[in-house]
Coordinates of C-alpha atoms in Angstrom, one line a residue:
Chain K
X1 CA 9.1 13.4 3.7
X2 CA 6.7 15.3 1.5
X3 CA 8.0 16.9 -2.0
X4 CA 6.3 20.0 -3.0
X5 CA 6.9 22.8 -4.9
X6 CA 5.5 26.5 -4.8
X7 CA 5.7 28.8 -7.5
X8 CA 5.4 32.7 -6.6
X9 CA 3.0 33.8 -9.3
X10 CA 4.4 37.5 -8.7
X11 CA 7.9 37.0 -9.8
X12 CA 6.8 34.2 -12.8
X13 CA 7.4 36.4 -15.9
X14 CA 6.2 33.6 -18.7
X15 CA 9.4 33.0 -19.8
X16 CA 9.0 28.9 -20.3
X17 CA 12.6 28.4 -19.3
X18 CA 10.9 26.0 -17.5
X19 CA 9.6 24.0 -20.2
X20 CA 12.6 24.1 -21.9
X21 CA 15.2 22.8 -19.2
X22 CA 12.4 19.7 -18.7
X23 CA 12.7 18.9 -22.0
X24 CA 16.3 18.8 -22.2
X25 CA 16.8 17.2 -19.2
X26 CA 14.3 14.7 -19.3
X27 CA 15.1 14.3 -22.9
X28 CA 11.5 15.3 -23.8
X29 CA 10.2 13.7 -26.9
X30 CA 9.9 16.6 -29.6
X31 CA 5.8 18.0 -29.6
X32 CA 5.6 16.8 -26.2
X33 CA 5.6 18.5 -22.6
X34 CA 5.5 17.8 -19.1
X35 CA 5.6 21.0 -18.0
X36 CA 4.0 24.4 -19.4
X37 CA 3.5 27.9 -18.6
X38 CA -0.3 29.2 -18.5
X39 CA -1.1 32.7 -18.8
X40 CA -4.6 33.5 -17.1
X41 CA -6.5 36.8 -17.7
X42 CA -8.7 37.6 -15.3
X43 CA -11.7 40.6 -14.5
X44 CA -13.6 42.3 -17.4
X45 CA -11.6 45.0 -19.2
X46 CA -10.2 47.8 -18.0
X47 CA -10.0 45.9 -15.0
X48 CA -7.9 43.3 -15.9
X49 CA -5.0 41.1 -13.6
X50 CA -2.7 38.4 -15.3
X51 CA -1.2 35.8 -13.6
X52 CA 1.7 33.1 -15.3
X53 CA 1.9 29.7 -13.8
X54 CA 4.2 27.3 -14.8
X55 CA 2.1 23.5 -14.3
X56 CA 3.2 20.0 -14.2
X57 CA 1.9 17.0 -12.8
X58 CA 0.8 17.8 -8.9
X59 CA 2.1 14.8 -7.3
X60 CA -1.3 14.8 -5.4
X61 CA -1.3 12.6 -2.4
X62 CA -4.5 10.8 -3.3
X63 CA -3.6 10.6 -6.6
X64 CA -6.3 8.9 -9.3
X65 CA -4.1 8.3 -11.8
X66 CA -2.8 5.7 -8.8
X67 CA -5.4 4.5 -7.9
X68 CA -6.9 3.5 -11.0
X69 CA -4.1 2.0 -12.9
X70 CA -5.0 -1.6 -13.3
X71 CA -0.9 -2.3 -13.2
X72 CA 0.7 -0.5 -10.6
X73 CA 2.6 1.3 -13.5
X74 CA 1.9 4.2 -12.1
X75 CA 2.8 4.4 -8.4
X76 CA 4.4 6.7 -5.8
X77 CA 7.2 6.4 -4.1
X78 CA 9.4 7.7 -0.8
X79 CA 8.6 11.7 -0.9
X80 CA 5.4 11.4 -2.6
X81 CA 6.6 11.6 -5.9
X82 CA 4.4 10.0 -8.4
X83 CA 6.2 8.4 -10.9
X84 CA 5.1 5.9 -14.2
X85 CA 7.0 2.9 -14.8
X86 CA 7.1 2.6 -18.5
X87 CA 7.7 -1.9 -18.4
X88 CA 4.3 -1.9 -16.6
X89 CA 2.5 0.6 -18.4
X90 CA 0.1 -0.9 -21.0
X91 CA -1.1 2.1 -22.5
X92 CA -4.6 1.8 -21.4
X93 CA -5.0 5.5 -20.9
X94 CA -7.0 5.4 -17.6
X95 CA -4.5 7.5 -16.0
X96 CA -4.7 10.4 -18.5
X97 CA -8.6 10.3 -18.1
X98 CA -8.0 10.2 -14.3
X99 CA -6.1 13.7 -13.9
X100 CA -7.9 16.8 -13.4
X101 CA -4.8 18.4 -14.7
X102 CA -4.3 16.8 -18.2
X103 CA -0.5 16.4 -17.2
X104 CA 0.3 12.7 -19.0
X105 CA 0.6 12.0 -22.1
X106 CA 1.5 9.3 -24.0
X107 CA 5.1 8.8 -25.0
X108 CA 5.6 7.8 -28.6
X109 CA 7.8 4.6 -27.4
X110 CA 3.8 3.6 -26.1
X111 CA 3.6 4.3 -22.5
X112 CA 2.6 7.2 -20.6
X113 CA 4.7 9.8 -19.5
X114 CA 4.7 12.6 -17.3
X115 CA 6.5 14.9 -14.5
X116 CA 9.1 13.2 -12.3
X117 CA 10.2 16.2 -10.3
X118 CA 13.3 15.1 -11.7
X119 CA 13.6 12.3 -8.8
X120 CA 17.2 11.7 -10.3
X121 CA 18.1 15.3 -9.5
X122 CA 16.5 15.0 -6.1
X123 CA 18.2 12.2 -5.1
X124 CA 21.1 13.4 -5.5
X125 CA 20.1 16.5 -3.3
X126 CA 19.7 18.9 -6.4
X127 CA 17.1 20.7 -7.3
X128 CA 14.6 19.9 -10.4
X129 CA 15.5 21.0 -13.5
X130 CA 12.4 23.7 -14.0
X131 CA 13.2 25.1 -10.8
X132 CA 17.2 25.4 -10.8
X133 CA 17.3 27.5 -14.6
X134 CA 14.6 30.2 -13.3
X135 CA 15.7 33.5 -14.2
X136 CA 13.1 35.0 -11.7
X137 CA 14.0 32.3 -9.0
X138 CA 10.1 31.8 -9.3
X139 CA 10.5 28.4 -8.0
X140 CA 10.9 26.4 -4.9
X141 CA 10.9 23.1 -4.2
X142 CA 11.6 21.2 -0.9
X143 CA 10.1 19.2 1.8
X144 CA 6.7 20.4 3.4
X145 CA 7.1 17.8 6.3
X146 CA 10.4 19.7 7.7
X147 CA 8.7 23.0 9.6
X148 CA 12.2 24.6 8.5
X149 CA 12.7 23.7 4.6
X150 CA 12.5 27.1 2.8
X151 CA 8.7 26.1 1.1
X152 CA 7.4 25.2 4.4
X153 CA 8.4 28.7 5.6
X154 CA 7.4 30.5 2.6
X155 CA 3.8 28.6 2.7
X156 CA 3.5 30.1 6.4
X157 CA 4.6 33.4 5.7
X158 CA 2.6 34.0 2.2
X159 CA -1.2 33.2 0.6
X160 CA -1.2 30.7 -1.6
X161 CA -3.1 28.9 -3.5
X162 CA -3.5 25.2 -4.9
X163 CA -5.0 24.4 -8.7
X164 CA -8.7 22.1 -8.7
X165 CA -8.9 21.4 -4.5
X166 CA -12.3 20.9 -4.6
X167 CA -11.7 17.7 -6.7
X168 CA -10.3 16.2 -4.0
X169 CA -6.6 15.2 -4.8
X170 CA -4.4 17.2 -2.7
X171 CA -2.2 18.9 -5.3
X172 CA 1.4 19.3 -4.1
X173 CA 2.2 22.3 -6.3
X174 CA 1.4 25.5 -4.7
X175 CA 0.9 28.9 -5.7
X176 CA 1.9 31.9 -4.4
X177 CA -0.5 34.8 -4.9
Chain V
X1 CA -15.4 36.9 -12.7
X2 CA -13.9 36.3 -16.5
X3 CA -11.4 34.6 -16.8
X4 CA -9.7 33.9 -20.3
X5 CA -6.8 30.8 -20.2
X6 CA -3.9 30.9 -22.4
X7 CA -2.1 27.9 -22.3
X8 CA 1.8 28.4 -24.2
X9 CA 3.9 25.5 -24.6
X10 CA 1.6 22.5 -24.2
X11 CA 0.0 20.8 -27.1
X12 CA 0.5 16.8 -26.5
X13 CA -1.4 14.9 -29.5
X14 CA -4.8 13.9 -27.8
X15 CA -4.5 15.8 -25.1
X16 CA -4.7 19.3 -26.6
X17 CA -6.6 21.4 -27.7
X18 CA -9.3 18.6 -26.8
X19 CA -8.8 15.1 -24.5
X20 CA -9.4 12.2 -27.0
X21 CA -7.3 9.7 -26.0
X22 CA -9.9 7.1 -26.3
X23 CA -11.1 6.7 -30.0
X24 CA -13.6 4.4 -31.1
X25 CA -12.4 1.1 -29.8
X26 CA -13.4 1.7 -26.2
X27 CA -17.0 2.9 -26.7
X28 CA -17.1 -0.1 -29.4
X29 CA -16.1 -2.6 -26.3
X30 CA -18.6 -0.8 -24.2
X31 CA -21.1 -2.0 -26.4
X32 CA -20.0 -5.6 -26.9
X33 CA -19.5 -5.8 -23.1
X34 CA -23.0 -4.8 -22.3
X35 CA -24.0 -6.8 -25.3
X36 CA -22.6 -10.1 -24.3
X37 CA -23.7 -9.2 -20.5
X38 CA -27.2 -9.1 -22.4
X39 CA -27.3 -12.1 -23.9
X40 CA -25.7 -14.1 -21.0
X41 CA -28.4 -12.7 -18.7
X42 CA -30.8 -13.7 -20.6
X43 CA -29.7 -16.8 -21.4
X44 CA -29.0 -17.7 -17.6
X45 CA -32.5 -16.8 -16.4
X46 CA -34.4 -18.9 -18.7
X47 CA -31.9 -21.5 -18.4
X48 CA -32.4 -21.6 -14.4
X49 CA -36.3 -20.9 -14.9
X50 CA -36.2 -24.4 -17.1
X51 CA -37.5 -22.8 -20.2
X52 CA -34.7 -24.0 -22.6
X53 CA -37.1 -25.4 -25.2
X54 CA -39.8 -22.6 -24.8
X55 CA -37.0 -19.9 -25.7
X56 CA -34.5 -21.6 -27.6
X57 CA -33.3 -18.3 -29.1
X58 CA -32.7 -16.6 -25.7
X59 CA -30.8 -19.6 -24.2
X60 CA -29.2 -21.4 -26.5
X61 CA -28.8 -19.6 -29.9
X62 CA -27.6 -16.2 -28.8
X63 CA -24.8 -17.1 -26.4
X64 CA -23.6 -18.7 -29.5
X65 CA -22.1 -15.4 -30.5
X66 CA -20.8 -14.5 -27.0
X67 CA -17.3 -15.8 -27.9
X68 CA -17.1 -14.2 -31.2
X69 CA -18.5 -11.2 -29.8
X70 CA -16.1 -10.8 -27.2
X71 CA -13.1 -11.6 -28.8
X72 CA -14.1 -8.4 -31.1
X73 CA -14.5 -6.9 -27.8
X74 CA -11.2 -7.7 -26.9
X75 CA -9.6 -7.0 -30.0
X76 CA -10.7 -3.3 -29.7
X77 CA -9.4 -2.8 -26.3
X78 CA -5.6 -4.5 -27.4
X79 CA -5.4 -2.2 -30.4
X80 CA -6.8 0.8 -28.0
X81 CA -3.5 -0.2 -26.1
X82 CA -0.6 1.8 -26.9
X83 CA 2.2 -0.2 -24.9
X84 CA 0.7 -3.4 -26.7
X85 CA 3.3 -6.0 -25.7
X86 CA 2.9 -5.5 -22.1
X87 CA -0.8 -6.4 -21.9
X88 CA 0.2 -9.3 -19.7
X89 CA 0.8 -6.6 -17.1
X90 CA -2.6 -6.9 -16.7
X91 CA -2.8 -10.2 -15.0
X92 CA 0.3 -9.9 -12.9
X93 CA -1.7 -7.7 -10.4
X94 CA -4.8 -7.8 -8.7
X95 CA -6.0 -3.9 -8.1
X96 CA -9.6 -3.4 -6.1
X97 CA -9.0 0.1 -6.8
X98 CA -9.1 0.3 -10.1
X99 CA -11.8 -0.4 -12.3
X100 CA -10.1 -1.3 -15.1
X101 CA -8.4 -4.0 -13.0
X102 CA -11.6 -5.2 -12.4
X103 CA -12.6 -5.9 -16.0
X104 CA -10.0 -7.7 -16.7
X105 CA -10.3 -9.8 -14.2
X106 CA -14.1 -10.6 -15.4
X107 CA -13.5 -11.0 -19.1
X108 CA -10.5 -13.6 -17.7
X109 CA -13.3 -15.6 -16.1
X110 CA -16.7 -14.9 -18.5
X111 CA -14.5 -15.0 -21.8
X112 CA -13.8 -19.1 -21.3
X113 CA -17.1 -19.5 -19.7
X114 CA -18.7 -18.1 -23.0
X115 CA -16.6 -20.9 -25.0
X116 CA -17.8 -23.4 -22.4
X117 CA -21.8 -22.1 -22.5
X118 CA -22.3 -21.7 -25.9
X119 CA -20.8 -25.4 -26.3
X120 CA -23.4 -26.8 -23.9
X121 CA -25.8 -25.8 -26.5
X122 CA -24.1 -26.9 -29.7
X123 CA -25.8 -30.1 -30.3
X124 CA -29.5 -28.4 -30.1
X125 CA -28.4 -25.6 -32.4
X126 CA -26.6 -28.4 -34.8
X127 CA -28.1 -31.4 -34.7
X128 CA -25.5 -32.9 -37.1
X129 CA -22.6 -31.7 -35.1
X130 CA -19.9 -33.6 -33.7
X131 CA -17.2 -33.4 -31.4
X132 CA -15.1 -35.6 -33.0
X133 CA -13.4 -36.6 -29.8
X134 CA -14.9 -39.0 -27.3
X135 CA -13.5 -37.2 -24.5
X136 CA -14.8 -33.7 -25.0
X137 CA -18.0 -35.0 -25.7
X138 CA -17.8 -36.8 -22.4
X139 CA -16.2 -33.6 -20.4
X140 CA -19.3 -31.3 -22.1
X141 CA -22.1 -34.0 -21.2
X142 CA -20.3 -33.6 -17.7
X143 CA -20.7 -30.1 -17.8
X144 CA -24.2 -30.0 -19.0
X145 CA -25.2 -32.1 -15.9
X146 CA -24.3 -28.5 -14.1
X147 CA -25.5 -25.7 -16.0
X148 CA -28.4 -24.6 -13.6
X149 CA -24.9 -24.1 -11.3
X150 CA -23.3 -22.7 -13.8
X151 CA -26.1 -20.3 -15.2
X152 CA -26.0 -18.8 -11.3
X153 CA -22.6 -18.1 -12.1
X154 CA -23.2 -16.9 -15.4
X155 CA -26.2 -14.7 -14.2
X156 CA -23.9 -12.8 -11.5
X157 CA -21.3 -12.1 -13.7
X158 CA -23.4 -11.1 -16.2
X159 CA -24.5 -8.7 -14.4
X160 CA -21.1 -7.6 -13.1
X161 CA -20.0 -7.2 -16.7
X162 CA -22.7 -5.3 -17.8
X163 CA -22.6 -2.8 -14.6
X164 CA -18.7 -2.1 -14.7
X165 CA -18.9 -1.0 -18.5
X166 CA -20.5 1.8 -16.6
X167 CA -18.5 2.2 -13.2
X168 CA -15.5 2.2 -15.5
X169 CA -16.2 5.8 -16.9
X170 CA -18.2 7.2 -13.7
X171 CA -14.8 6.5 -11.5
X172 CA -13.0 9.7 -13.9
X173 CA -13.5 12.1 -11.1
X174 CA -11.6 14.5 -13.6
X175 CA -14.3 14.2 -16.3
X176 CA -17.7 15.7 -14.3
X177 CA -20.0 14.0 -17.0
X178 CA -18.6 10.6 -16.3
X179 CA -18.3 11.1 -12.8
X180 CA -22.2 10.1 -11.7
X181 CA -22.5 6.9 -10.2
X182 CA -25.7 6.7 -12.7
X183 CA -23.8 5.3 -15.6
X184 CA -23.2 1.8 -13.8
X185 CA -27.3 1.4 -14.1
X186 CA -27.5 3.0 -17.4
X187 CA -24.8 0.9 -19.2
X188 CA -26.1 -2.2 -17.5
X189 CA -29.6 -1.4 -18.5
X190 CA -28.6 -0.4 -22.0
X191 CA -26.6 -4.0 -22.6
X192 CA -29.5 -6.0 -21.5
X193 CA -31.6 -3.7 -23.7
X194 CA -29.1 -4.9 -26.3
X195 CA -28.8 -8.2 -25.7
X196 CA -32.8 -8.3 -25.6
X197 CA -33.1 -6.8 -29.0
X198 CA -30.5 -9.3 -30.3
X199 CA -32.7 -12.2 -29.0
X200 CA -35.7 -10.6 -30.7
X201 CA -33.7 -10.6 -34.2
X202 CA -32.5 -14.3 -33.9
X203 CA -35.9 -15.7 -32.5
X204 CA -38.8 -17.6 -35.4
X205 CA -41.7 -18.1 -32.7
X206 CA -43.9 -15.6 -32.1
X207 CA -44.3 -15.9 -28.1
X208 CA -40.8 -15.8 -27.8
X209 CA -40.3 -12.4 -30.2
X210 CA -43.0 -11.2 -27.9
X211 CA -41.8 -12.0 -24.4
X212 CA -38.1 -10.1 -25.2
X213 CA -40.4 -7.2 -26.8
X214 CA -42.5 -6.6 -23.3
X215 CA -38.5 -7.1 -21.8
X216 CA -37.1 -4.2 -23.5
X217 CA -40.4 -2.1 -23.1
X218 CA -39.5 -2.6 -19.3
X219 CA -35.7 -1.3 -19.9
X220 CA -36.2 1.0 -22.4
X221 CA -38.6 2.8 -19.9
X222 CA -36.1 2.3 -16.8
X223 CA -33.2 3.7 -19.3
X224 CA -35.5 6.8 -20.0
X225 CA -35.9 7.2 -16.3
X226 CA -31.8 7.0 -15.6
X227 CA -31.2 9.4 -18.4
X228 CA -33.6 11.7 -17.1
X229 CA -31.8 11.3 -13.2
X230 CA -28.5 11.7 -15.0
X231 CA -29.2 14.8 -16.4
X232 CA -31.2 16.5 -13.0
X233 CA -28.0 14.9 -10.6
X234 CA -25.6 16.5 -13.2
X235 CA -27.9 19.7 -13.0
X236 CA -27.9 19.5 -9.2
X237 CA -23.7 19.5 -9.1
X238 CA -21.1 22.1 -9.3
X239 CA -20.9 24.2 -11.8
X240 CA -18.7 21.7 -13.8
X241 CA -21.1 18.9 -13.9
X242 CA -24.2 21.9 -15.0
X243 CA -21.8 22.6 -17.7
X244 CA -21.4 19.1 -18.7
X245 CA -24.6 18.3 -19.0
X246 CA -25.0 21.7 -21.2
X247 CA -22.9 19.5 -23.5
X248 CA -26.2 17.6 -24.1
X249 CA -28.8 20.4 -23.5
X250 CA -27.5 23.0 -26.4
X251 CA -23.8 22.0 -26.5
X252 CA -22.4 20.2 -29.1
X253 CA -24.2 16.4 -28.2
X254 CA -27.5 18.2 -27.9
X255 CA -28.2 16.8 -31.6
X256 CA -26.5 13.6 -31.7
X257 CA -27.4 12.7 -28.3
X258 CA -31.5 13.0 -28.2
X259 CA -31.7 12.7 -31.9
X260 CA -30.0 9.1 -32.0
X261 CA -30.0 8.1 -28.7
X262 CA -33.2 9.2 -27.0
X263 CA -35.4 9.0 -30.0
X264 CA -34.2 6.7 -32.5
X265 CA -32.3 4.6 -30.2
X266 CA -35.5 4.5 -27.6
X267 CA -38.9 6.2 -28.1
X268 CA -39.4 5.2 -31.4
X269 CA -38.3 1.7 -31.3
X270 CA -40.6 1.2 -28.0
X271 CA -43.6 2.7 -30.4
X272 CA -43.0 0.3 -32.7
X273 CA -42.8 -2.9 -30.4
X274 CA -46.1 -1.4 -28.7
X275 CA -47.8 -1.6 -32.2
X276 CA -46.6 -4.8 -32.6
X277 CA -47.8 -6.1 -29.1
X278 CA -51.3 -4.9 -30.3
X279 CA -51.1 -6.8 -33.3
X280 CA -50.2 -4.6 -36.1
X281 CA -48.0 -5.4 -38.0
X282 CA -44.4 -4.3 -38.1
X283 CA -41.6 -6.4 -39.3
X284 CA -39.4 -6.8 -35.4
X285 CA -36.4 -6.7 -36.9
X286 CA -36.6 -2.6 -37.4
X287 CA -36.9 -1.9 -33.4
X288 CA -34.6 -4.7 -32.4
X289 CA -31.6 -3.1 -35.1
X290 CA -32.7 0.4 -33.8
X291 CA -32.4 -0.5 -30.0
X292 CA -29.0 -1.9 -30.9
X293 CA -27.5 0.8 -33.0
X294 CA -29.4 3.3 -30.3
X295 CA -26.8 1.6 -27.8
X296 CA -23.9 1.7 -29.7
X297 CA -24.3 5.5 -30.0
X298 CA -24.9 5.9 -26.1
X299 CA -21.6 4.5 -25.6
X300 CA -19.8 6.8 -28.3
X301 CA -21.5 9.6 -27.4
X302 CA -20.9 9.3 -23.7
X303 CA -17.6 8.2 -23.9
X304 CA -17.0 11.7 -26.3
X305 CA -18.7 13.6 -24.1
X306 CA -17.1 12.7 -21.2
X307 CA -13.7 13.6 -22.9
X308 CA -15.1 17.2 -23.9
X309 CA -16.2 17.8 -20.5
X310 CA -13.4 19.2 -17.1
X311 CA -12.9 21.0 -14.2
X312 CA -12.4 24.6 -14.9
X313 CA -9.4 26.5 -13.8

């Protein structure tokens, strides 16, 4: 079992219902995020594209913010989900200077904090809250091991993309171009 | 190609608009780390080379302040904790992977060793000293039978303390100018170059003031030579590590970086200690504070730098 999302970066409007369904269903800390929207101009003008992507924590499979926690706070578990565990976490911070994508940040209870693809959701067969209140249905999220989940159909059918490969985590969020 | 980021609906203290989640308590550790790894060094090798009485500074003077050194050391990385009470986490696992695992580990063994080391030496620095109990004088005269064993010991983990002060930053593959395995050499170098310069403060003979200021000649022209391999491997990378090391050839370190670090922090203290070795004279405590403040601004610099530096997307 392998836990992925992919976000079609056509239909993504930059709405941040995303952002704001996390926070309320993760109970978010106020001035803190664990998901965003980014909106990315690129070309020189009048030749201009714009893309919105909503971004999180990428569950990668090798994942450095793993591998160099001196705890095993943060570990990953069935489905590749990457989760911290706050009574191991000792604040140390490696694991926010570990991830290309600046997704963790320190909770102000003291330990850090970050995207759990709603693993409470998913065990319970729903879907995470950022993908389930998208007004575009933007969002997918499913298993990439099972040839007939809807992502692993869509990721056949369609280009995509994934954010930073070449720094050598294998990001489990995908883009849809 | 440009391409201009917006990012809406993420600013999380310390992480935006710029990563600075590590202040001045880790980059102030780095320095007492490579310090004390310094010192020890030192200390080892002239123990084990049976020059005790010929350098008295070197091996049994400075390790004096090992223990107090570290336990600053170690007082800046527990307040640089923000999930304080759960330090003891720490010691409940055993990672290989993870540098900082490592560390820990190492100041668990060195940090008691330091005590042990510097009491060894006691007597000769204190002639009126005593133990007051009959036992631990017994236990240390014990000891003391040992300590070519235990400067072996010493020597190696020296050395592993010193190097993973470095290897600690250069395993961030997120932040390009940390990620060159040069900065395990470099720190290393820098904290013997430190510990060196502390040696030459504390010493009263000439020959031994000297000897530690041919030493850091040596490492302050071997740290010139990694900086210089740091900057043409960073320049050789991807286009993240080029603009990393643009940080420090016109960026915003350009200043801080060559200005205190390169030349106040190197050249200029190695001109003075060649003046003194050709007998004019210079009072050795200005190179020997230089070298050591020069090091103390390597680490803050880098570990800044390292912060301002990512992969672009």
């Amino acid at each position: 079992m392998r836990y992925a999302m992919a976000i079609d970066t056509k239909k993504c409007v930059g709405c941040s219902d995303c952002v704001v369904a996390c926070q309320v269903e993760n109970n978010v800390p106020i001035g803190h995020c664990r998901d965003w929207v980014i909106e990315a101009t690129s070309g020189t003008y009048p030749d201009l594209s714009m893309e919105f992507r909503t971004e999180r924590c990428n569950h990668c499979t090798d994942a450095p913010c793993v591998r160099c926690c001196p705890t095993e706070a943060s570990h990953i578990v069935d489905g590749g989900i990457v989760l911290v565990d706050a009574n191991e976490c000792i604040g140390c911070k490696a694991c926010i200077e570990s991830c290309p994508y600046d997704a963790r940040y320190i909770h102000p209870e003291g330990h850090v904090d970050k995207c759990t693809f709603c693993i409470h959701r998913v065990e319970k067969g729903e879907n995470p809250a950022c993908v389930s209140v998208c007004p575009t249905k933007c969002m997918y999220f499913g298993d990439t091991d099972d040839p007939n989940s809807e992502i692993s159909q869509l990721l056949r059918k369609r280009k995509w993309k994934t954010l930073i490969p070449e720094a050598g985590t294998k990001p489990n969020i995908y883009y849809l171009t | 190609m440009i391409e201009e980021i917006i990012v809406s609906g993420r600013m999380n203290p310390e992480i935006d608009p710029y990563l600075h989640v590590w202040g001045w308590e880790i980059p102030f550790y780095l320095f007492i780390g490579g310090l004390v790894a310094g010192i020890l060094f030192f200390s080892a090798l002239y123990t084990i080379r049976g020059k005790e009485n010929e350098y008295p500074s070197a091996v049994k003077i400075a390790p004096m302040f090992t223990p107090i050194l570290l336990g600053l050391g170690l007082s800046a990385l527990l307040l640089d904790l923000s999930h304080k009470l759960y330090f003891w986490q720490l010691y409940t696992n055993i990672r290989w992977e993870s540098p900082m695992s490592w560390g820990a580990w190492t100041l668990m063994i060195i940090y008691p060793l330091t005590i042990v080391w510097s009491a060894l030496w006691v007597k000769d620095v204190f002639p009126k000293w005593n133990w007051r109990y009959q036992w631990l004088e017994e236990t240390i005269e014990t000891i003391r039978q040992y300590k070519r064993q235990m400067a072996w010991i010493l020597m190696v983990l020296s050395i592993i303390l010193g190097m993973y002060t470095g290897i600690l930053l250069s395993a961030f593959n997120a932040r390009p100018f940390w990620n060159t395995a040069i900065l395990g050499p470099l720190f290393l170098t820098s904290g013997l170059s430190a510990g060196a310069a502390l040696i030459m403060l504390l010493s009263k003979t000439t020959k031994e003031k000297h000897l530690f200021a041919r030493i850091d000649l040596m490492l302050i022209g071997t740290e010139l030579f990694l900086i210089i391999h740091l900057f043409m491997g960073l320049l050789a990378g991807t286009q993240v590590h080029i603009e990393a090391a643009k940080l420090f050839l016109g960026g915003e370190f350009t200043n801080s970086f060559w200005i205190f670090v390169v030349f106040g922090g190197l050249i200029f203290p190695a001109t003075l200690e060649i003046l003194e070795l050709r007998k004019i004279k210079i009072p050795h405590y200005i190179s020997a504070i230089l070298v050591l403040f020069g090091s103390l601004a390597l680490r803050f610099i880098v570990v800044d730098a390292g912060q301002a530096s990512r992969w672009l997307y």
